[in-house]
mmCIF file of C-alpha atoms in Angstrom:
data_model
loop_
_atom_site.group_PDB
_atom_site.id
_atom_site.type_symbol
_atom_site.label_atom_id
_atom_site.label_comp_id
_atom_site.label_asym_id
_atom_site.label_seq_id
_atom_site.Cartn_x
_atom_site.Cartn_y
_atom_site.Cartn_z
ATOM 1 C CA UNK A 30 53.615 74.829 -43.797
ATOM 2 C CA UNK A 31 50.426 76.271 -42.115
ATOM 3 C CA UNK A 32 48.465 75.220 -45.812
ATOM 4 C CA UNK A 33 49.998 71.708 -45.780
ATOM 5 C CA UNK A 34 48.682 70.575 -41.864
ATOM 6 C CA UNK A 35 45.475 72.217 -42.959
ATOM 7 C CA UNK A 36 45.313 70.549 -45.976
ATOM 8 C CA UNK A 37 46.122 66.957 -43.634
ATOM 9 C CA UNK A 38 43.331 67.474 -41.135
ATOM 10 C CA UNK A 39 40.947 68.496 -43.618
ATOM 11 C CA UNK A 40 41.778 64.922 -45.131
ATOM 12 C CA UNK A 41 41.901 62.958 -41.684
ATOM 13 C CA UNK A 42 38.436 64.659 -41.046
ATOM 14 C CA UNK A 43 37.430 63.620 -44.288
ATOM 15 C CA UNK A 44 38.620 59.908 -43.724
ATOM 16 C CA UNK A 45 37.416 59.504 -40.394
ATOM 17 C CA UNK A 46 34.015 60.829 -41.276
ATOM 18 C CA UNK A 47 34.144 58.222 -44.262
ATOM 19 C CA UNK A 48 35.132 55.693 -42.022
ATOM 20 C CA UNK A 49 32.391 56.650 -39.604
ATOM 21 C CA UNK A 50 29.758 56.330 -41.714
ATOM 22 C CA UNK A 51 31.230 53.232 -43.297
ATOM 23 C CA UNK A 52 31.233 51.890 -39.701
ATOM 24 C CA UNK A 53 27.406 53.058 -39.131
ATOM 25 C CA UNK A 54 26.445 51.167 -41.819
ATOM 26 C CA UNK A 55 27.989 48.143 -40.668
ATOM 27 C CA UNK A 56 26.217 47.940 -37.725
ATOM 28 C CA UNK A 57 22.981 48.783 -39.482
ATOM 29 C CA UNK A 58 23.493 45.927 -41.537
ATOM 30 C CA UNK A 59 24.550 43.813 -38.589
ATOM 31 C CA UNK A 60 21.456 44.640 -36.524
ATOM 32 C CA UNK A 61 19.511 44.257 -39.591
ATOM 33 C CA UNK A 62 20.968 40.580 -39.973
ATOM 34 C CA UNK A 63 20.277 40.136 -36.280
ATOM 35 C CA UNK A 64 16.378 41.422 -36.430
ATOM 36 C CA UNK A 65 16.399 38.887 -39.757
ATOM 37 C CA UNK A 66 17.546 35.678 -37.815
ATOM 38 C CA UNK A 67 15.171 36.474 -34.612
ATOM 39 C CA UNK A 68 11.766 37.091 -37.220
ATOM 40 C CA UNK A 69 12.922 33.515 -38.546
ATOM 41 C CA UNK A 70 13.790 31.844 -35.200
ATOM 42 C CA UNK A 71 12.580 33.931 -32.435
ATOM 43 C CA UNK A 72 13.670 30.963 -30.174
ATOM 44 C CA UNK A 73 16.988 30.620 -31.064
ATOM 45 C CA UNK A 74 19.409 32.058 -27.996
ATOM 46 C CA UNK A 75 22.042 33.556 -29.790
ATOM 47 C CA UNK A 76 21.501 35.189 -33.204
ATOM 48 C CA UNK A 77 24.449 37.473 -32.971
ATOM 49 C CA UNK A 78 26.827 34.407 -33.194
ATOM 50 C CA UNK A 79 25.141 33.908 -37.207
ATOM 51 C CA UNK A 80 25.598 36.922 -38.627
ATOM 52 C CA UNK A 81 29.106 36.616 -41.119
ATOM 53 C CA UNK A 82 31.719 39.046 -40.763
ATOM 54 C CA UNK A 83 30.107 40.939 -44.409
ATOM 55 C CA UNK A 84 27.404 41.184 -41.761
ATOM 56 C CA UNK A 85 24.547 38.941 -43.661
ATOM 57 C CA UNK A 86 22.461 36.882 -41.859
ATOM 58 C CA UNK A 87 23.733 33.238 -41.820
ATOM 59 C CA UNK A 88 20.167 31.494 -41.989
ATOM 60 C CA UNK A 89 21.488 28.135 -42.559
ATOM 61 C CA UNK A 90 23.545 28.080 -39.524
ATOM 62 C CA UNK A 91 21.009 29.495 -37.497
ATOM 63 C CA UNK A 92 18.506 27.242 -38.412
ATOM 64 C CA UNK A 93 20.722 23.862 -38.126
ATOM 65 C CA UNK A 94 21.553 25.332 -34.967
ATOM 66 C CA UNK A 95 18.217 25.795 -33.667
ATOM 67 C CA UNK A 96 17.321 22.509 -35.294
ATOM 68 C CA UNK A 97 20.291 20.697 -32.823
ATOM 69 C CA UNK A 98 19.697 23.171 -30.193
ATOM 70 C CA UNK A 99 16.165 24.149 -29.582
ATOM 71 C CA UNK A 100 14.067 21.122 -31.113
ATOM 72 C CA UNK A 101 16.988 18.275 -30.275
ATOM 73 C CA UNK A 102 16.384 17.211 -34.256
ATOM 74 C CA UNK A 103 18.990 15.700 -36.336
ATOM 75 C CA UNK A 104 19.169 18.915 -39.369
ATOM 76 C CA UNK A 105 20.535 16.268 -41.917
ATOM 77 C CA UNK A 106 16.556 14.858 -42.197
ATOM 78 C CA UNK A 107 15.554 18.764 -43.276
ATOM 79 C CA UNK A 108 18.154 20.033 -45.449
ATOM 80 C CA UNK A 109 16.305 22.155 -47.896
ATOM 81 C CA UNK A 110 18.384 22.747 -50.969
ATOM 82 C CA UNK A 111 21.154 25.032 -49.112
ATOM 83 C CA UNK A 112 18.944 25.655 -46.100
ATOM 84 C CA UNK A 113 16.468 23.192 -43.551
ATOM 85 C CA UNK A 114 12.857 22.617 -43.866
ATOM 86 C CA UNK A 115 11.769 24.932 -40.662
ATOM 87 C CA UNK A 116 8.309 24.130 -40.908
ATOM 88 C CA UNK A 117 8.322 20.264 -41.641
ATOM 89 C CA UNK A 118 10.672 20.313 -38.542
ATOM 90 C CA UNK A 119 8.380 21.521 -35.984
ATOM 91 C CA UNK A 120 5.867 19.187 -37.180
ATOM 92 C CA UNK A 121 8.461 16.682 -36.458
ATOM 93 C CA UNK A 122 9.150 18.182 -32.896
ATOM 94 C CA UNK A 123 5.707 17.878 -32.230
ATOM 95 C CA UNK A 124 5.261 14.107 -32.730
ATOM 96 C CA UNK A 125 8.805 14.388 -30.861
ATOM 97 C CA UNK A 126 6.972 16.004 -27.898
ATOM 98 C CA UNK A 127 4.829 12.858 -27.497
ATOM 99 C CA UNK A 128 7.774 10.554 -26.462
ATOM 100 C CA UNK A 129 7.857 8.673 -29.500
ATOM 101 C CA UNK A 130 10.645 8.730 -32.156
ATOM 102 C CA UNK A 131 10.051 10.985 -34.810
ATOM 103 C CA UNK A 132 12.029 9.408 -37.578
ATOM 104 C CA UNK A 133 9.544 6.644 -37.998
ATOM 105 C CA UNK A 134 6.585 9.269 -39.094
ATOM 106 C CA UNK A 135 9.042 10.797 -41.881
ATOM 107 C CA UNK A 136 7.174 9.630 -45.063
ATOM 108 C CA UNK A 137 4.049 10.733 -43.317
ATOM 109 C CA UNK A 138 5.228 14.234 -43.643
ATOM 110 C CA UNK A 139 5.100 13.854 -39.471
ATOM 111 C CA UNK A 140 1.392 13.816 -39.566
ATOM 112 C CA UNK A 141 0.912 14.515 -36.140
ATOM 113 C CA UNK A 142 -2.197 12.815 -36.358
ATOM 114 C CA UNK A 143 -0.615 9.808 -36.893
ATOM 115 C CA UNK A 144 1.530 10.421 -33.635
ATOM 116 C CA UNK A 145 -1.514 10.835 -31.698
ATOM 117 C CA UNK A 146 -2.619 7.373 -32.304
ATOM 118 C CA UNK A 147 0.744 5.923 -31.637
ATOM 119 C CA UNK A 148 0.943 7.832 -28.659
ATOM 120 C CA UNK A 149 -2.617 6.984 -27.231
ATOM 121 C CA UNK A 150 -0.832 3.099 -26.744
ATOM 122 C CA UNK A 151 2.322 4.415 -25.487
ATOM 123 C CA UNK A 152 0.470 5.916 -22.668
ATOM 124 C CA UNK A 153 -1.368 2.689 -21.950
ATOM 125 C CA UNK A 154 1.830 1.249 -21.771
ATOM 126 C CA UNK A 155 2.472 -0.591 -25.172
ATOM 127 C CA UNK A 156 6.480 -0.990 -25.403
ATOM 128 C CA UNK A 157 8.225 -0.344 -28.733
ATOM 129 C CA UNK A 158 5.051 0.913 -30.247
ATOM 130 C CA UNK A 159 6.634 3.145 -33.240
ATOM 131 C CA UNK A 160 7.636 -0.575 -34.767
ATOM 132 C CA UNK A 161 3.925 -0.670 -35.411
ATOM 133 C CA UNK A 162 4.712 2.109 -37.800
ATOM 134 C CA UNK A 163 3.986 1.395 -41.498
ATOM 135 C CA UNK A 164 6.527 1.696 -44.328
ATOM 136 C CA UNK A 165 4.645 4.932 -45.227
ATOM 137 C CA UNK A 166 4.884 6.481 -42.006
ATOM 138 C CA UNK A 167 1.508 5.787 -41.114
ATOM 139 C CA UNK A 168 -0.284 4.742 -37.518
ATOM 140 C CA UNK A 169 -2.524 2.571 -39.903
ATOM 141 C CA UNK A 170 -5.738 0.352 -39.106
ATOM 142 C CA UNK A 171 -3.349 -2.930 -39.243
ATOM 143 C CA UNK A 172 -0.950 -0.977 -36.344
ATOM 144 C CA UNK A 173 -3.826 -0.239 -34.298
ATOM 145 C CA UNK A 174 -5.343 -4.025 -34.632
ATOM 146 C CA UNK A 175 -1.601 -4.673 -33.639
ATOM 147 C CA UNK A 176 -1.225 -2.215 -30.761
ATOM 148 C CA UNK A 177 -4.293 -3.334 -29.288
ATOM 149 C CA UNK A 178 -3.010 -6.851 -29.507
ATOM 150 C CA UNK A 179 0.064 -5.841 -27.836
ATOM 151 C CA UNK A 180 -1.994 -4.267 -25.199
ATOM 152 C CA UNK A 181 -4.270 -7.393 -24.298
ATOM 153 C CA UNK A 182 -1.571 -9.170 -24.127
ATOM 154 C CA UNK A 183 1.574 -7.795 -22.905
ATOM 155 C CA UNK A 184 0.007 -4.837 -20.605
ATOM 156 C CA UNK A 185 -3.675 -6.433 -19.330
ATOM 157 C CA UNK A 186 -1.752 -10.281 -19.335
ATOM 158 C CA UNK A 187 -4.938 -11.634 -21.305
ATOM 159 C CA UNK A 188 -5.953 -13.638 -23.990
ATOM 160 C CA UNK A 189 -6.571 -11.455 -27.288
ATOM 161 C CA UNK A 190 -8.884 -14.173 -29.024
ATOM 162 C CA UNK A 191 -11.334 -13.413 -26.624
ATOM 163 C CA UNK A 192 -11.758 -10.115 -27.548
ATOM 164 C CA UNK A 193 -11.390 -9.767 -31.482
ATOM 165 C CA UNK A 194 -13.883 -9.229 -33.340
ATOM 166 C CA UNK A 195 -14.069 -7.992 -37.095
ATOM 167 C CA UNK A 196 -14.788 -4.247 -37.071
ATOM 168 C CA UNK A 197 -15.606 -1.845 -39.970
ATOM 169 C CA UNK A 198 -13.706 1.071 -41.033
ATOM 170 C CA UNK A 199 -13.747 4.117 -43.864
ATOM 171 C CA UNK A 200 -10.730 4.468 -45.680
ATOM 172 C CA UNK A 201 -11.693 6.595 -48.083
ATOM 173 C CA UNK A 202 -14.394 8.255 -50.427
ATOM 174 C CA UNK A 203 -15.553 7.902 -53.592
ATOM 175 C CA UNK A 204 -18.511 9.673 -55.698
ATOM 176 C CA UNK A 205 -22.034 7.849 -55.958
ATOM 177 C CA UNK A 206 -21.882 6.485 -59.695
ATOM 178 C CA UNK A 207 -25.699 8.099 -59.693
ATOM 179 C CA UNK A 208 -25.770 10.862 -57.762
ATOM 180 C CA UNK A 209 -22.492 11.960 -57.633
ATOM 181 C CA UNK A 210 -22.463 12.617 -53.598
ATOM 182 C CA UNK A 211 -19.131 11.110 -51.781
ATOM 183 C CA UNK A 212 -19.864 7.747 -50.330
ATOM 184 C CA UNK A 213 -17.132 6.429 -47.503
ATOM 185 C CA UNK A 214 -15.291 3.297 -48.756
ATOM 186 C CA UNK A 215 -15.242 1.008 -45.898
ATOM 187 C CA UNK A 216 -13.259 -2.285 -45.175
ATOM 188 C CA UNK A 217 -13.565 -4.927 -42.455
ATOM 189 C CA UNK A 218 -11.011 -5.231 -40.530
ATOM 190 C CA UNK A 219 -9.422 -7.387 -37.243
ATOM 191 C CA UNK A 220 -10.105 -5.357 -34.328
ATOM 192 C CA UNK A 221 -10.172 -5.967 -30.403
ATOM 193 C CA UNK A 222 -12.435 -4.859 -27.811
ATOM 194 C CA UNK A 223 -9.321 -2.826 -25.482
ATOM 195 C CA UNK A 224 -12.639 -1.049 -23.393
ATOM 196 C CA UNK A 225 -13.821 -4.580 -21.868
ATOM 197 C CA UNK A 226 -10.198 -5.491 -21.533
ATOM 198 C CA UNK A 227 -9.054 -2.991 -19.686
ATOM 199 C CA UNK A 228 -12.484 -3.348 -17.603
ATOM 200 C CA UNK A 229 -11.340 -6.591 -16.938
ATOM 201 C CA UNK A 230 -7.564 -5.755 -15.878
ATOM 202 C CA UNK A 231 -8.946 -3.063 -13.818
ATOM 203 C CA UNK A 232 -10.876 -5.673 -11.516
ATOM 204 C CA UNK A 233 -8.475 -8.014 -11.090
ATOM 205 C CA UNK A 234 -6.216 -5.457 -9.702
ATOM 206 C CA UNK A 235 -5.794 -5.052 -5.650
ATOM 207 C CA UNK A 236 -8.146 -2.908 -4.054
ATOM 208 C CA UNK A 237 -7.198 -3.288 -0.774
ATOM 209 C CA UNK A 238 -4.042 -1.604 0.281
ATOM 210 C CA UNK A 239 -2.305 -2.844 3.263
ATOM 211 C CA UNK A 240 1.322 -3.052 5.077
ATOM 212 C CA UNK A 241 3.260 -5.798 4.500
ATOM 213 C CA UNK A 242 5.287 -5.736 7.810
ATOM 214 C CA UNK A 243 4.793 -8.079 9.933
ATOM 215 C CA UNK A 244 2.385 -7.076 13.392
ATOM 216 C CA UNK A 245 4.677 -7.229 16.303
ATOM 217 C CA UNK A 246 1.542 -8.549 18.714
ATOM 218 C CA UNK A 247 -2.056 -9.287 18.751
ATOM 219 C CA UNK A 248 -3.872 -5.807 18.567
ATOM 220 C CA UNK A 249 -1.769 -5.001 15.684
ATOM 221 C CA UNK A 250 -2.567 -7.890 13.737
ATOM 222 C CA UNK A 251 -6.484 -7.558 14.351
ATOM 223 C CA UNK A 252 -6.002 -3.689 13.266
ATOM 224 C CA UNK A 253 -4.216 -4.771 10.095
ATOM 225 C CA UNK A 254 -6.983 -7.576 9.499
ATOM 226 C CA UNK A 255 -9.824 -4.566 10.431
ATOM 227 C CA UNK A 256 -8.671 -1.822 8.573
ATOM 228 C CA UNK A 257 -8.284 -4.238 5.513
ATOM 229 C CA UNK A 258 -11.858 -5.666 5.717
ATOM 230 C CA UNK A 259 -13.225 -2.265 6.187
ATOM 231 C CA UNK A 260 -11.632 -1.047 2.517
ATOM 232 C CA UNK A 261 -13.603 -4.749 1.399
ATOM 233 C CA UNK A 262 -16.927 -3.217 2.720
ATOM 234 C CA UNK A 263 -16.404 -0.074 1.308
ATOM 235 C CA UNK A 264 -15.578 -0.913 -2.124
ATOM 236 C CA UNK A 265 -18.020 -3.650 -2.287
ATOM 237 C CA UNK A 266 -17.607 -7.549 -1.357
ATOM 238 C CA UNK A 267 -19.015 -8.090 -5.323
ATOM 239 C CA UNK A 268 -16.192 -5.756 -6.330
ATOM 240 C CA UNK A 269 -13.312 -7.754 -4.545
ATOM 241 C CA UNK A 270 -10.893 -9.960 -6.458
ATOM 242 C CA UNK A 271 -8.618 -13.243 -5.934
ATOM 243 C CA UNK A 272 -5.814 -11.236 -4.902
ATOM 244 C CA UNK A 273 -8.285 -9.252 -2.374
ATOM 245 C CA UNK A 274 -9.094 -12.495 -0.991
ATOM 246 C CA UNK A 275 -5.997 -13.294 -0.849
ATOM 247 C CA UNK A 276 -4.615 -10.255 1.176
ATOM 248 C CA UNK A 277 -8.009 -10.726 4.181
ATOM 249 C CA UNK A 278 -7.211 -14.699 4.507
ATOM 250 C CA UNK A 279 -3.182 -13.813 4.814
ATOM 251 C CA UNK A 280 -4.453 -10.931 7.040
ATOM 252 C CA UNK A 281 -6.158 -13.673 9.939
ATOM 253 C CA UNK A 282 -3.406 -15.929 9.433
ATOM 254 C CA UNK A 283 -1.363 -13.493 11.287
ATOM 255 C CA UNK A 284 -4.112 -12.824 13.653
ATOM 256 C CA UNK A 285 -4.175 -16.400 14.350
ATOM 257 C CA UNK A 286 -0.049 -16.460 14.815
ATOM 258 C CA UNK A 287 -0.632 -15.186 17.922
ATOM 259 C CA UNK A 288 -3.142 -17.109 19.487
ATOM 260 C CA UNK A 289 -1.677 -19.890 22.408
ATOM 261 C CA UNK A 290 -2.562 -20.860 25.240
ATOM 262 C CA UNK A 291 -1.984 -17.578 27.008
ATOM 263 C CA UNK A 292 -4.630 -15.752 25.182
ATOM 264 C CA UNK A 293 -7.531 -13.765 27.028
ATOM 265 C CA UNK A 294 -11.423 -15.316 26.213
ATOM 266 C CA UNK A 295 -11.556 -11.727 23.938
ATOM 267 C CA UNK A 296 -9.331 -12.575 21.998
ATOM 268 C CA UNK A 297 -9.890 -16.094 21.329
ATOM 269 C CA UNK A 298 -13.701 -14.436 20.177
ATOM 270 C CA UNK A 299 -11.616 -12.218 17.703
ATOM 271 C CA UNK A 300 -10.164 -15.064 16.442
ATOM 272 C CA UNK A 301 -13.185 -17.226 16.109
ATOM 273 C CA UNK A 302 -15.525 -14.267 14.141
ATOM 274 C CA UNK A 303 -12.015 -14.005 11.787
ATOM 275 C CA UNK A 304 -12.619 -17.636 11.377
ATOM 276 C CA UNK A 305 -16.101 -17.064 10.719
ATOM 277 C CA UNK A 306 -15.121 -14.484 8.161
ATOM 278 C CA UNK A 307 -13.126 -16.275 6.261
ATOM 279 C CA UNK A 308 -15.708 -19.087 5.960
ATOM 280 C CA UNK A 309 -18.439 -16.503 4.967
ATOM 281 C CA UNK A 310 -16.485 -14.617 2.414
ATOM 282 C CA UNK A 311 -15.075 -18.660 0.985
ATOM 283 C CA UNK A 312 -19.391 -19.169 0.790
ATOM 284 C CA UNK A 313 -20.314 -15.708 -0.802
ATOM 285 C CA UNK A 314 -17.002 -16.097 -3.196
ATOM 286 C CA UNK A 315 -18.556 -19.360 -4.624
ATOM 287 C CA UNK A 316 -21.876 -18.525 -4.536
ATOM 288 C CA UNK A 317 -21.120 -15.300 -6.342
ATOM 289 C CA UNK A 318 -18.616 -17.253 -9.064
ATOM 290 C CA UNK A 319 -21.228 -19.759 -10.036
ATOM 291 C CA UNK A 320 -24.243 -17.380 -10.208
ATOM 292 C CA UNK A 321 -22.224 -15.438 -12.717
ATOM 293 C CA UNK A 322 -21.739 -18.408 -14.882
ATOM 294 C CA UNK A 323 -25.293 -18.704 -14.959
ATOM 295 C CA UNK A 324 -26.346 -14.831 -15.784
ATOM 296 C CA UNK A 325 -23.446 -14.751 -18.456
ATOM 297 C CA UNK A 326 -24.989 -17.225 -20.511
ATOM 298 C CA UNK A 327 -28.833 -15.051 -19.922
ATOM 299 C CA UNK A 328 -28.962 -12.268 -22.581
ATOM 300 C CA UNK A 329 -29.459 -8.833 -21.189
ATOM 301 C CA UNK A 330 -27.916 -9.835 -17.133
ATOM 302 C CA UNK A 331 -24.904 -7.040 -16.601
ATOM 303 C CA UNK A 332 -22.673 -10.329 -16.978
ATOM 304 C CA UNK A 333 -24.250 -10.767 -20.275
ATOM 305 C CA UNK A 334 -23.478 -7.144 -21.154
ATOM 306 C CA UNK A 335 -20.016 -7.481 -20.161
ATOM 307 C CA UNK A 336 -18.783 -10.351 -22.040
ATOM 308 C CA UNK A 337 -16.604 -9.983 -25.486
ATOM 309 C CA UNK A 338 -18.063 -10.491 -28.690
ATOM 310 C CA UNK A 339 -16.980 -14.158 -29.027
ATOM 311 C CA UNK A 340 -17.711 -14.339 -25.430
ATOM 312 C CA UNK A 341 -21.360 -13.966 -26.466
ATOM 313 C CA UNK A 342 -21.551 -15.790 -29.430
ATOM 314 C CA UNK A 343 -20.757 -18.939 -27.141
ATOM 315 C CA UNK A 344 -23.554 -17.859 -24.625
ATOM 316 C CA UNK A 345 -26.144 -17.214 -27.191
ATOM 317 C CA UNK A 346 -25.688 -20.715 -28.482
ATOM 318 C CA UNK A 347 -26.283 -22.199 -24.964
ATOM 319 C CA UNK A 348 -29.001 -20.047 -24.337
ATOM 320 C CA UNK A 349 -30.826 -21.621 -27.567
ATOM 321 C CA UNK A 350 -30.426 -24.857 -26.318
ATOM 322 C CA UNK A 351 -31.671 -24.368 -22.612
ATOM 323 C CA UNK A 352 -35.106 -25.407 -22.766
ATOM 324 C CA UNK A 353 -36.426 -24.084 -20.022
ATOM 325 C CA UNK A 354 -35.637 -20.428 -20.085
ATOM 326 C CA UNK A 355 -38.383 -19.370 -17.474
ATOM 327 C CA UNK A 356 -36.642 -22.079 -14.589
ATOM 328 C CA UNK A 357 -33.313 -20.061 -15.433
ATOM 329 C CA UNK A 358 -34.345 -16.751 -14.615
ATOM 330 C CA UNK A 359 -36.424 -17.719 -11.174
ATOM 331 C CA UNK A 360 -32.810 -19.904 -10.280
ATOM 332 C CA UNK A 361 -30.744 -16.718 -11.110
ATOM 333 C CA UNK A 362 -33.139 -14.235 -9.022
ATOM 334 C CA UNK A 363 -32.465 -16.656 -5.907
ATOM 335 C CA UNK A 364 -29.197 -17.158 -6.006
ATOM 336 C CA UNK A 365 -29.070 -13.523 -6.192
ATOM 337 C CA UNK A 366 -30.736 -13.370 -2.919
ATOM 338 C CA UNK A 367 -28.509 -15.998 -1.901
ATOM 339 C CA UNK A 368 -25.491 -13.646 -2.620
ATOM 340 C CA UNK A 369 -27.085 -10.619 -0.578
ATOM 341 C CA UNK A 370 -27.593 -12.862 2.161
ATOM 342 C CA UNK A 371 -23.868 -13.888 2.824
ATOM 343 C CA UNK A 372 -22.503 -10.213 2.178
ATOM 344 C CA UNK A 373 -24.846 -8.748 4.579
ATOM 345 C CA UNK A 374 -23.555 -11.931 7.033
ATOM 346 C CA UNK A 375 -19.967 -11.331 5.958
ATOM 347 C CA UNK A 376 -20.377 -7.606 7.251
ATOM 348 C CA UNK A 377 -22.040 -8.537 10.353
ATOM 349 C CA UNK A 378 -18.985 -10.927 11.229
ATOM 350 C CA UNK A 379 -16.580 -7.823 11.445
ATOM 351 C CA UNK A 380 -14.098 -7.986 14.000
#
């Protein structure tokens, strides 16, 4: 009897030892299939749920998982035979990353390069951009003539004529049929001038910041009206716009709201330099509108330099037909003066 329960432990100890080690090397297979899934996705948050019960690494589940998960991809656009294309789907989360949508760049491989350019109008504020896309996935010289179009006119609210003008650009190499060097292949294309634009939209924008409640009595109106001419001084009477203009004249008008007949002598002199003001600034406005006329259609004036190519086309040909170049300068330098004259008197009129 003694033999037999020897004979029993002997072959529990035997079987527990074999199931011991047969237990050890499970879970050095399952931390093996767990180190296997974190060197492929070191990002993805729970490796342990993808390893099967023979305790192999599940690599396709992990990696549609992290695709879903981590990157917010749709895995069906990088199924790889029985697996997903890890590395042509982080090139896809990176043109992801810019805010645009990354199925449009698929034929392009993702070319992130492409993105960039897409992106660079998106920031400006171009709507809808990746419709610009080509049918190879491509940002390509007829988007961007497009995007900058869309730019002129649906962001800066201006005319695009007046700033196209055909550009050139490579699109490709080929060798020298003599010398054998690469040559660039270049073609002319419609482009548009979105640096002078935006110049443009930038100085027709508000400069002058003010409140737009209403004073509730005289000193607060003539702050309002101060504080607002002094941001016109500091940026520059040339530098003001319409809507500028706009904001001083609306400015006096409620200064002038509160004059009656109970007003002190003071401030029926705040009132009349306002008035003053307002004349001064109407004078300088015009002067300054029509001398720029003038010095836009004299090459090599700062209005010259700023105008579009088509712009200048149209002021070269009047500038070949004025006949008396010499009279135009000498009447630009004095209206010039003439300009100087009325700022210096507009800033001498503050309130």
């Amino acid at each position: 009897m003694a033999t037999t329960d020897k004979q029993a432990a002997a072959k529990q100890a035997a079987a527990d030892k074999q199931a011991a080690a047969k237990q050890a090397a499970a879970d050095k297979a399952r931390l093996a299939a767990i180190a296997a899934i974190k060197r492929d996705l070191p990002q993805l948050a729970n490796p342990e749920a993808y390893v099967t019960t023979a305790n192999k690494a599940d690599l396709a589940g992990a990696r549609k998982e992290y695709l879903q998960t981590n990157l917010g991809l749709d895995p069906n656009l990088f199924k790889l035979g029985a697996s997903y294309n890890i590395p042509l789907a982080n090139k896809a989360y990176a043109v992801k990353s810019l805010g645009l949508d990354y199925t449009k760049f698929a034929k392009s491989g993702y070319d992130i390069n492409q993105a960039n350019e897409a992106a660079r109008f998106k920031e400006l504020g171009v709507k809808d951009v990746e419709s610009l896309v080509d049918k190879t996935g491509k940002f390509s010289n007829a988007s961007i003539a497009s995007a900058e179009e869309k730019l002129i006119k649906d962001v800066y609210k201006l005319d695009p004529a007046n700033f196209a003008f055909s550009g050139t650009v490579v699109v490709g190499q080929r060798p020298n049929p003599v010398t054998g060097k690469l040559e660039n292949i270049t073609q002319q294309v419609l482009k548009y001038d979105i640096a002078k634009a935006g110049q443009r939209f930038e100085s027709a924008r508000p400069k002058i910041e003010t409140t737009s409640q209403y004073p509730e009595n005289f000193t607060q109106a003539v702050n309002n009206y101060s504080k607002a001419f002094e941001a016109a001084i500091s940026v520059g009477l040339e530098n003001i716009n319409d809507a500028d203009k706009a904001t001083l004249q609306k400015l006096g008008r409620t200064v002038r709201d509160f004059a009656g007949k109970n007003i002190s002598e003071n401030q029926s002199d705040i009132i009349d330099r306002i008035n003053d003001v307002d004349e001064t600034i109407n004078n300088y406005d015009a002067q300054r509108r029509i001398t720029a006329e003038q010095a836009r259609n004299i090459p090599g004036t700062p209005e010259y330099n700023a105008l579009t190519a088509p712009e200048k086309a149209a002021a070269n040909a009047a500038w070949k037909l004025n006949k008396d170049k010499n009279a135009a300068y000498s009447k630009l330098r004095v209206d010039r003066e003439s300009i100087t004259r009325l700022a210096t008197d507009a800033k001498n009129l503050a309130p």
